[in-house]
Coordinates of C-alpha atoms and ligand atoms in Angstrom, one line a residue:
M1 CA 21.9 -6.9 24.2
T2 CA 20.0 -6.4 20.9
R3 CA 19.0 -2.8 20.3
I4 CA 16.1 -2.2 18.0
A5 CA 14.8 1.1 16.6
I6 CA 11.1 1.4 15.9
I7 CA 10.2 4.2 13.5
G8 CA 6.6 5.4 13.8
G9 CA 4.4 5.6 16.9
G10 CA 1.0 4.6 15.4
I11 CA -0.6 1.4 16.6
S12 CA 1.7 -0.7 14.4
G13 CA 4.8 0.7 16.0
L14 CA 3.3 0.6 19.5
A15 CA 2.3 -3.1 19.1
A16 CA 5.9 -3.8 18.2
A17 CA 7.2 -1.8 21.2
F18 CA 4.8 -3.7 23.5
D19 CA 6.3 -7.1 22.5
L20 CA 9.8 -5.7 22.8
E21 CA 9.0 -4.3 26.3
Q22 CA 7.7 -7.7 27.4
R23 CA 10.9 -9.3 26.2
R24 CA 13.1 -6.5 27.8
Q25 CA 11.4 -7.2 31.2
T26 CA 11.7 -11.0 31.0
A27 CA 14.7 -12.1 29.0
R28 CA 16.5 -8.7 29.5
D29 CA 18.4 -9.3 26.2
V30 CA 16.7 -6.5 24.1
D31 CA 16.3 -2.8 24.3
Y32 CA 14.3 -0.5 21.9
Q33 CA 13.9 3.1 21.0
L34 CA 10.7 4.3 19.4
Y35 CA 10.8 7.5 17.2
E36 CA 7.6 9.4 16.5
S37 CA 7.6 12.6 14.4
S38 CA 4.5 14.2 16.0
S39 CA 3.9 15.2 19.5
R40 CA 1.5 12.3 20.3
L41 CA 1.6 8.6 20.1
G42 CA -1.2 6.5 18.5
G43 CA -1.1 7.8 14.9
V44 CA -4.6 7.9 13.5
L45 CA -6.1 6.4 16.7
R46 CA -7.5 9.6 18.2
T47 CA -10.6 10.2 20.4
E48 CA -12.1 13.4 21.7
Y49 CA -14.5 13.6 24.6
I50 CA -16.9 16.4 24.0
D51 CA -20.1 17.1 26.0
D52 CA -20.3 13.5 27.3
C53 CA -19.8 12.1 23.8
V54 CA -17.0 9.9 22.7
V55 CA -16.0 11.2 19.3
E56 CA -13.6 9.1 17.1
A57 CA -11.4 11.2 14.8
G58 CA -9.9 8.1 13.2
P59 CA -11.0 4.4 13.4
D60 CA -14.1 3.9 15.5
S61 CA -13.8 0.1 16.0
F62 CA -12.3 -3.0 14.5
V63 CA -13.8 -6.2 13.0
S64 CA -14.2 -8.8 15.8
E65 CA -13.3 -11.6 13.4
K66 CA -9.7 -10.7 13.4
P67 CA -8.4 -11.3 17.0
W68 CA -5.2 -9.3 17.2
A69 CA -6.5 -5.9 18.3
A70 CA -8.7 -7.4 21.0
D71 CA -5.9 -9.6 22.2
L72 CA -3.7 -6.6 22.6
C73 CA -6.4 -4.8 24.5
R74 CA -6.6 -7.7 26.9
S75 CA -2.8 -7.8 27.3
V76 CA -2.7 -4.1 28.3
G77 CA -5.5 -4.6 30.8
L78 CA -8.4 -3.3 28.7
G79 CA -10.3 -6.6 28.5
D80 CA -13.2 -5.2 30.6
Q81 CA -13.4 -2.1 28.4
L82 CA -14.1 -4.0 25.2
I83 CA -17.6 -3.3 23.8
G84 CA -19.4 -4.9 20.9
S85 CA -21.6 -3.3 18.2
N86 CA -25.4 -3.4 18.9
D87 CA -25.9 -6.0 16.2
A88 CA -29.6 -6.5 17.2
D89 CA -30.1 -3.0 15.7
R90 CA -27.9 -3.5 12.7
K91 CA -29.4 -2.0 9.6
T92 CA -27.4 -0.3 6.9
Y93 CA -29.1 1.8 4.2
I94 CA -27.9 2.5 0.7
L95 CA -28.9 5.8 -1.0
T96 CA -30.6 4.6 -4.1
R97 CA -32.0 7.2 -6.6
G98 CA -32.3 9.6 -3.7
R99 CA -34.0 7.2 -1.2
L100 CA -32.5 5.3 1.7
I101 CA -33.1 1.6 1.0
E102 CA -32.2 -1.0 3.7
M103 CA -29.6 -3.6 2.7
P104 CA -31.5 -6.9 2.7
D105 CA -30.9 -9.5 5.4
G106 CA -28.5 -12.3 4.4
L107 CA -26.2 -10.3 2.2
V108 CA -22.5 -11.2 2.9
F109 CA -20.7 -8.3 1.3
M110 CA -22.4 -8.7 -2.1
V111 CA -23.3 -12.3 -2.0
P112 CA -27.0 -13.1 -1.2
T113 CA -27.5 -16.1 1.1
K114 CA -31.3 -15.6 1.7
I115 CA -33.5 -15.7 -1.3
L116 CA -36.6 -13.9 0.0
P117 CA -35.2 -10.7 1.5
T118 CA -33.0 -10.2 -1.6
G119 CA -35.8 -11.0 -4.0
L120 CA -38.1 -8.5 -2.3
S121 CA -35.5 -5.8 -1.8
L122 CA -35.9 -2.5 -3.7
L123 CA -32.1 -2.1 -3.7
F124 CA -31.7 -4.1 -6.9
S125 CA -33.4 -4.2 -10.2
W126 CA -35.0 -7.4 -11.6
K127 CA -32.1 -7.6 -14.0
T128 CA -29.6 -7.9 -11.1
K129 CA -31.9 -10.3 -9.2
L130 CA -31.8 -12.5 -12.3
R131 CA -28.0 -12.3 -12.4
M132 CA -27.9 -13.4 -8.8
A133 CA -29.9 -16.5 -9.7
Q134 CA -27.7 -17.1 -12.8
E135 CA -24.6 -16.7 -10.6
L136 CA -25.3 -19.9 -8.9
F137 CA -24.2 -21.6 -12.1
H138 CA -20.9 -19.6 -12.5
P139 CA -18.1 -22.0 -13.5
P140 CA -14.8 -22.2 -11.5
R141 CA -12.3 -19.8 -13.1
A142 CA -9.5 -21.3 -15.1
V143 CA -7.1 -18.3 -15.2
D144 CA -5.5 -17.1 -12.1
H145 CA -4.4 -13.5 -12.5
D146 CA -5.4 -10.6 -10.4
E147 CA -8.1 -8.2 -11.4
S148 CA -10.0 -5.2 -9.9
V149 CA -12.8 -5.8 -7.4
A150 CA -15.1 -4.0 -9.8
D151 CA -14.3 -6.4 -12.7
F152 CA -14.7 -9.4 -10.4
V153 CA -18.1 -8.3 -9.0
E154 CA -19.3 -7.3 -12.4
R155 CA -18.5 -10.7 -13.8
H156 CA -20.6 -12.3 -11.1
Y157 CA -23.5 -9.9 -10.5
G158 CA -23.3 -7.2 -13.1
R159 CA -22.6 -3.4 -13.0
E160 CA -25.4 -2.4 -10.7
M161 CA -24.0 -4.6 -7.9
V162 CA -20.6 -2.8 -8.3
D163 CA -22.2 0.7 -8.1
R164 CA -24.7 0.0 -5.3
L165 CA -22.8 -2.2 -3.0
A166 CA -19.2 -3.2 -3.8
D167 CA -18.0 0.3 -4.5
P168 CA -19.5 2.1 -1.4
L169 CA -18.7 -0.8 0.9
L170 CA -15.1 -0.9 -0.1
S171 CA -14.8 2.9 -0.1
G172 CA -16.0 2.7 3.5
I173 CA -13.0 0.5 4.4
Y174 CA -10.2 1.6 2.0
G175 CA -11.4 5.0 1.0
G176 CA -10.8 4.1 -2.6
E177 CA -12.6 2.9 -5.7
S178 CA -13.4 -0.7 -6.5
S179 CA -12.1 -0.3 -10.0
H180 CA -8.6 0.2 -8.6
L181 CA -8.5 -2.3 -5.7
S182 CA -7.1 -5.8 -6.2
V183 CA -9.6 -8.6 -5.6
R184 CA -6.8 -10.9 -4.5
A185 CA -5.6 -8.5 -1.9
V186 CA -8.9 -7.1 -0.5
L187 CA -11.4 -9.9 -1.2
Q188 CA -9.1 -12.9 -0.9
R189 CA -11.8 -15.1 0.5
F190 CA -14.1 -14.4 -2.4
A191 CA -11.4 -14.9 -5.0
E192 CA -10.7 -18.3 -3.3
M193 CA -14.4 -19.2 -3.4
E194 CA -14.5 -18.5 -7.1
R195 CA -11.5 -20.8 -7.6
T196 CA -13.0 -23.7 -5.7
H197 CA -16.7 -23.3 -6.4
G198 CA -17.1 -21.0 -9.3
S199 CA -20.3 -19.5 -7.9
L200 CA -19.9 -17.3 -4.8
G201 CA -23.5 -17.9 -3.9
R202 CA -23.0 -21.7 -3.9
A203 CA -19.7 -21.4 -2.0
M204 CA -21.5 -19.3 0.7
L205 CA -24.4 -21.7 0.9
A206 CA -22.0 -24.6 1.3
A207 CA -20.1 -22.8 4.0
R208 CA -23.4 -22.0 5.8
K209 CA -24.4 -25.7 5.6
K210 CA -21.1 -26.7 7.1
M211 CA -21.5 -24.2 9.9
S212 CA -25.1 -25.2 10.7
S213 CA -24.0 -28.9 11.2
A214 CA -21.1 -27.8 13.5
P215 CA -21.8 -27.3 17.3
K216 CA -23.5 -23.9 17.8
K217 CA -21.2 -21.2 19.2
S218 CA -22.5 -17.8 20.1
T219 CA -21.7 -15.3 17.3
P220 CA -19.5 -12.4 18.4
P221 CA -20.6 -8.9 17.5
L222 CA -19.5 -7.8 14.1
F223 CA -17.4 -4.8 15.4
T224 CA -15.5 -4.4 18.6
S225 CA -14.5 -1.1 20.2
L226 CA -13.4 0.3 23.5
R227 CA -15.7 2.0 26.0
N228 CA -13.6 5.1 26.1
G229 CA -12.7 5.1 22.5
M230 CA -9.9 3.7 20.3
Q231 CA -7.3 6.2 21.6
S232 CA -7.5 4.4 25.0
L233 CA -5.8 1.4 23.3
A234 CA -2.8 3.5 22.3
E235 CA -2.7 5.1 25.8
A236 CA -2.8 1.8 27.6
V237 CA 0.0 0.4 25.4
V238 CA 2.1 3.5 26.1
S239 CA 1.5 3.2 29.8
R240 CA 3.1 -0.3 29.7
L241 CA 6.2 0.9 27.8
N242 CA 9.5 2.2 29.2
S243 CA 9.0 6.0 28.9
A244 CA 12.8 6.5 28.3
S245 CA 12.4 4.4 25.1
L246 CA 9.8 6.8 23.6
L247 CA 10.8 9.8 21.6
T248 CA 8.1 12.1 20.3
N249 CA 8.7 15.2 18.1
T250 CA 11.5 13.2 16.6
P251 CA 11.2 12.6 12.9
V252 CA 13.5 10.1 11.4
K253 CA 15.2 11.4 8.2
A254 CA 16.8 8.2 7.0
T255 CA 17.9 4.7 8.2
Q256 CA 20.5 2.5 6.5
P257 CA 22.7 -0.5 7.3
E258 CA 26.1 0.4 8.6
S259 CA 28.9 -1.5 10.4
G260 CA 26.8 -4.7 10.8
G261 CA 23.9 -2.8 12.2
W262 CA 21.6 0.1 11.3
T263 CA 22.0 3.9 11.6
V264 CA 19.0 6.0 12.3
S265 CA 19.6 9.5 11.2
L266 CA 17.7 12.3 12.9
G267 CA 19.2 15.2 11.0
A268 CA 21.5 16.7 13.5
R269 CA 22.5 13.4 15.0
A270 CA 22.5 9.7 14.3
E271 CA 22.0 6.7 16.5
H272 CA 23.2 3.1 16.0
F273 CA 21.0 -0.1 16.4
D274 CA 21.3 -3.8 15.6
A275 CA 18.0 -3.8 13.7
V276 CA 15.1 -1.5 12.8
I277 CA 11.4 -1.8 12.4
V278 CA 9.9 0.7 10.0
A279 CA 6.2 1.1 11.1
L280 CA 5.2 3.9 8.7
P281 CA 2.7 4.3 5.8
G282 CA 4.2 3.4 2.4
R283 CA 5.4 6.8 1.2
A284 CA 7.0 7.7 4.6
A285 CA 8.7 4.2 4.7
A286 CA 10.0 4.8 1.2
A287 CA 11.5 8.1 2.2
V288 CA 13.4 6.9 5.2
L289 CA 14.6 3.7 3.4
R290 CA 15.8 5.6 0.2
D291 CA 19.5 5.2 1.2
A292 CA 19.1 1.6 2.5
S293 CA 17.7 0.2 -0.8
S294 CA 16.5 2.4 -3.7
D295 CA 14.6 -0.6 -5.2
L296 CA 12.7 -1.3 -1.9
S297 CA 12.1 2.4 -1.5
S298 CA 10.5 2.6 -5.1
E299 CA 8.3 -0.4 -4.4
L300 CA 7.1 1.1 -1.1
G301 CA 6.6 4.5 -2.7
A302 CA 4.4 3.0 -5.4
I303 CA 1.7 1.9 -2.9
Q304 CA -1.0 4.5 -3.4
Y305 CA -2.8 6.2 -0.5
T306 CA -6.0 8.3 -0.5
S307 CA -7.1 10.9 2.0
S308 CA -10.1 10.8 4.3
I309 CA -12.1 13.3 6.3
T310 CA -14.2 12.4 9.3
V311 CA -16.8 14.8 10.6
G312 CA -18.4 14.3 14.1
L313 CA -21.8 16.0 14.7
A314 CA -24.0 15.9 17.8
Y315 CA -27.7 16.8 18.0
G316 CA -30.3 16.8 20.6
L317 CA -33.1 14.3 21.4
E318 CA -35.4 15.6 18.7
V319 CA -33.0 14.6 15.9
R320 CA -32.2 11.3 17.6
Q321 CA -35.9 10.5 17.6
T322 CA -36.2 11.5 13.9
L323 CA -33.3 9.5 12.6
P324 CA -34.0 6.0 11.2
P325 CA -33.0 3.0 13.3
G326 CA -29.7 1.2 12.4
F327 CA -26.0 1.9 12.0
G328 CA -26.2 4.5 9.2
F329 CA -26.0 4.8 5.4
L330 CA -23.6 4.5 2.5
V331 CA -23.8 6.7 -0.6
P332 CA -22.9 5.2 -4.0
R333 CA -20.8 7.5 -6.3
S334 CA -23.6 7.4 -8.9
E335 CA -25.8 9.4 -6.4
G336 CA -23.7 12.5 -7.1
K337 CA -23.0 13.4 -3.5
R338 CA -19.7 14.2 -1.8
L339 CA -20.5 12.3 1.4
L340 CA -19.5 8.7 1.4
A341 CA -21.2 7.5 4.5
A342 CA -22.8 8.5 7.8
T343 CA -22.8 6.4 10.9
F344 CA -25.5 6.8 13.6
V345 CA -22.9 6.3 16.4
H346 CA -25.5 6.4 19.2
N347 CA -27.1 3.3 17.7
K348 CA -24.0 1.4 16.7
F349 CA -22.2 1.3 20.0
P350 CA -23.2 1.7 23.7
H351 CA -21.6 4.4 25.8
R352 CA -20.9 6.7 22.9
A353 CA -23.5 9.4 23.6
P354 CA -26.0 10.2 26.3
Q355 CA -29.6 8.9 25.8
D356 CA -30.8 12.4 24.7
R357 CA -28.1 13.0 22.0
A358 CA -27.7 11.8 18.5
L359 CA -24.0 11.4 17.5
L360 CA -23.2 11.2 13.8
R361 CA -19.9 10.3 12.1
C362 CA -19.8 11.4 8.5
N363 CA -17.0 10.5 6.0
F364 CA -15.5 11.9 2.8
A365 CA -13.0 9.7 1.1
G366 CA -10.6 9.7 -1.9
N367 CA -11.4 12.3 -4.6
N368 CA -14.4 13.6 -2.6
A369 CA -12.2 14.2 0.4
E370 CA -9.8 16.1 -1.9
S371 CA -12.6 18.1 -3.4
V372 CA -13.4 19.7 0.0
W373 CA -9.9 19.5 1.5
D374 CA -9.1 23.2 1.2
L375 CA -12.4 24.4 2.6
T376 CA -12.5 25.7 6.1
D377 CA -13.9 23.4 8.8
E378 CA -17.1 25.5 8.9
Q379 CA -17.5 25.1 5.2
I380 CA -17.0 21.4 5.4
V381 CA -19.6 21.1 8.1
G382 CA -21.9 23.2 5.8
V383 CA -21.4 20.6 3.0
V384 CA -22.2 17.8 5.4
R385 CA -25.3 19.4 6.8
D386 CA -26.6 20.2 3.3
E387 CA -26.1 16.7 2.1
L388 CA -27.6 15.1 5.3
Q389 CA -30.6 17.3 4.7
Q390 CA -30.9 16.3 1.1
I391 CA -30.5 12.6 2.0
L392 CA -32.6 12.4 5.1
G393 CA -35.0 15.2 4.5
R394 CA -37.0 13.4 1.9
Q395 CA -38.0 10.4 4.0
F396 CA -37.4 11.6 7.6
R397 CA -37.8 15.0 9.1
G398 CA -34.3 16.0 8.2
L399 CA -31.7 17.8 10.2
H400 CA -32.6 21.5 10.2
A401 CA -31.5 21.8 13.9
E402 CA -28.2 23.4 14.6
P403 CA -25.7 20.8 15.8
L404 CA -24.7 20.9 19.4
F405 CA -21.1 20.6 18.2
A406 CA -19.2 19.7 15.1
R407 CA -15.6 18.6 14.6
V408 CA -13.7 18.0 11.4
Y409 CA -10.7 15.7 11.3
K410 CA -8.5 15.5 8.1
W411 CA -6.3 12.6 7.4
K412 CA -3.9 13.2 4.4
S413 CA -2.9 10.1 2.5
A414 CA -3.8 7.8 5.3
M415 CA -5.7 5.0 3.5
A416 CA -3.6 2.4 1.7
Q417 CA -5.0 1.3 -1.7
Y418 CA -4.1 -2.2 -2.5
G419 CA -4.1 -1.9 -6.3
V420 CA -4.3 -4.7 -8.8
G421 CA -1.0 -6.6 -8.5
H422 CA -0.6 -5.7 -4.8
L423 CA 0.3 -9.3 -3.8
E424 CA 3.0 -9.5 -6.4
R425 CA 4.4 -6.2 -5.2
L426 CA 4.5 -7.6 -1.6
E427 CA 6.5 -10.6 -2.9
R428 CA 9.0 -8.2 -4.4
I429 CA 9.1 -6.1 -1.2
E430 CA 9.7 -9.2 0.8
T431 CA 12.7 -10.3 -1.4
L432 CA 14.2 -6.8 -1.2
R433 CA 13.7 -6.6 2.5
K434 CA 15.4 -9.8 3.1
A435 CA 18.4 -8.6 1.1
V436 CA 19.1 -6.0 3.8
P437 CA 19.3 -8.0 7.1
G438 CA 18.0 -6.5 10.3
L439 CA 15.0 -4.7 8.7
A440 CA 11.4 -5.4 9.4
L441 CA 8.3 -3.6 8.0
A442 CA 5.0 -3.0 9.7
G443 CA 1.9 -0.9 9.1
N444 CA -1.1 -0.6 6.8
A445 CA 0.7 -0.7 3.5
Y446 CA 1.0 -4.5 3.3
R447 CA -1.5 -7.1 4.5
G448 CA -4.5 -5.3 5.8
I449 CA -5.3 -1.7 6.7
G450 CA -7.5 -2.3 9.7
V451 CA -6.3 -1.9 13.3
P452 CA -6.1 -5.7 13.9
D453 CA -3.9 -6.2 10.9
C454 CA -1.7 -3.3 11.9
V455 CA -1.3 -4.8 15.4
R456 CA -0.4 -8.2 13.9
S457 CA 2.1 -6.5 11.5
G458 CA 3.9 -4.9 14.5
R459 CA 4.1 -8.1 16.5
D460 CA 5.2 -10.1 13.4
A461 CA 8.0 -7.6 12.8
V462 CA 9.4 -8.3 16.3
K463 CA 9.1 -12.0 15.7
Q464 CA 11.0 -11.7 12.4
L465 CA 13.9 -9.8 14.0
L466 CA 14.2 -11.9 17.0
A467 CA 13.9 -15.2 15.1
Ligands
FAD501 C1 -10.2 8.1 9.2 C2 -9.8 6.7 9.4 C3 -10.8 5.8 9.8 C4 -10.4 4.4 9.9 N1 -11.3 3.6 10.4 C5 -11.0 2.3 10.7 C6 -11.8 1.5 11.4 O1 -13.0 1.9 11.8 N2 -11.4 0.2 11.8 C7 -10.2 -0.2 11.5 O2 -9.8 -1.4 11.8 N3 -9.3 0.6 10.8 C8 -9.6 1.8 10.5 N4 -8.7 2.7 9.8 C9 -7.4 2.2 9.5 C10 -6.5 2.1 10.6 O3 -6.8 2.9 11.7 C11 -5.0 2.4 10.2 O4 -4.7 1.7 9.1 C12 -4.0 2.1 11.3 O5 -4.4 2.7 12.5 C13 -2.6 2.6 10.9 O6 -1.7 2.5 12.0 P1 -0.2 2.6 11.7 O7 0.5 2.6 13.0 O8 0.3 1.6 10.7 O9 0.0 4.0 11.0 P2 -0.3 5.5 11.5 O10 -1.4 5.5 12.5 O11 -0.4 6.4 10.3 O12 1.0 5.8 12.3 C14 2.3 6.1 11.7 C15 3.0 7.1 12.6 O13 4.3 7.4 12.1 C16 4.6 8.7 12.3 N5 5.6 9.1 11.3 C17 5.5 9.4 10.0 N6 6.7 9.7 9.4 C18 7.6 9.5 10.4 C19 9.0 9.7 10.5 N7 9.7 10.0 9.4 N8 9.7 9.5 11.7 C20 9.0 9.2 12.8 N9 7.6 9.0 12.8 C21 7.0 9.2 11.6 C22 3.3 9.4 12.1 O14 3.3 10.7 12.8 C23 2.3 8.4 12.8 O15 2.1 8.7 14.1 C24 -9.1 4.0 9.6 C25 -8.1 5.0 9.2 C26 -8.5 6.3 9.1 C27 -7.5 7.3 8.6

């Protein structure tokens, strides 16, 4: 019987536990123990049900293109609960010199694939539009070293594209700044396009042409979620696990190889296992692995994280009728606001709010989250309401009404920042990990911070250990 410890009960650790449970029930040759420091399982997957609204404190969905989260949902019996984003109503606005301007149709991240909507859009100056045309002649890149997303985008489309699109779009995902993020780690596909085609525009047009000659498949919605919220995934996984294998309120202090296996130290006592899966954010992983390998611990600890604050606000029918159509807006840093984004949840997904309610999800990230961190929840809601009024009040009737409810959720150092050189760091981590047999790593510090990537990382960790 192989005994495996899983440290961390977020979705990465739970996905690993789910695979081990399957194996426990079928082959009966493994057992596992999951340690979670807090009182609840699921990590940042947290949903509240308030006045018939489904309010997401952490992630609200995942990209449909990456199949691993939806696969796990199906495996735990939630296949009929999967819901897609209302893409027919998909519109995203960018705050530009104080006005909300719709992102033009045909933009794939920052690459225009339709000439007319981009050419007519008020989002970009003529200078940037000219750069877009020139970009079609961008030569393939000879040097192959990493650089920041900001530098990469600026080389192709100029500074305005960085400020208006690349930076806010990436902040929405990573909570960080495009000048720090590695293009090879976070925009791998675009870096590859540059290597093969030179021009991103040409690469995208070639890909479109190839797709249009392939047999037509119906396009899945861009985002997938669960009818009762993301926490229901964690709950459904937990309901399939052996309850005796789950220990909450049990922080792991350290883990290290000992007597051909691994010791998990809980402070007052220690337990022995054959192998261990560390499914923690980088800094927490670094702390528990300090005695196992100081070099590995240093590499893990060097992965930067930023904080994030999500604010859920509900309003009545009048506000719902006032708000513009679409999924919401992003605020570039140059606009001088603290808010990063607001999602009109009632438009983005079905079943999130009754027909007579508007449900908004507002975000602060990185330095802006830190700048309001020590304020009370009421003060943070005040900042959100002020800025919503400034942003929406000019074009729409604004949001003078009192919210029906407001909730603030703070996530300290929760968003991994894949800095320039991240892939090289991952290679070093992998070498150091292999030097201590019986250790697997999972979580958002490595190859994707989204829920699907975390699920995959947990499942891969099990495969690695049982191989
Ligand atoms: C506000 C926010 C919004 C997001 N939005 C999206 C989104 O819309 N779509 C998307 O795909 N992704 C989103 N993400 C990213 C994604 O949700 C996370 O990267 C992912 O859920 C992380 O899961 P995890 O299990 O790796 O880590 P976590 O959820 O952080 O879980 C780690 C667990 O380990 C526990 N722990 C820590 N130290 C110890 C210890 N010493 N011993 C035992 N247990 C310990 C913690 O209590 C925690 O429960 C978002 C993240 C945040 C914070």
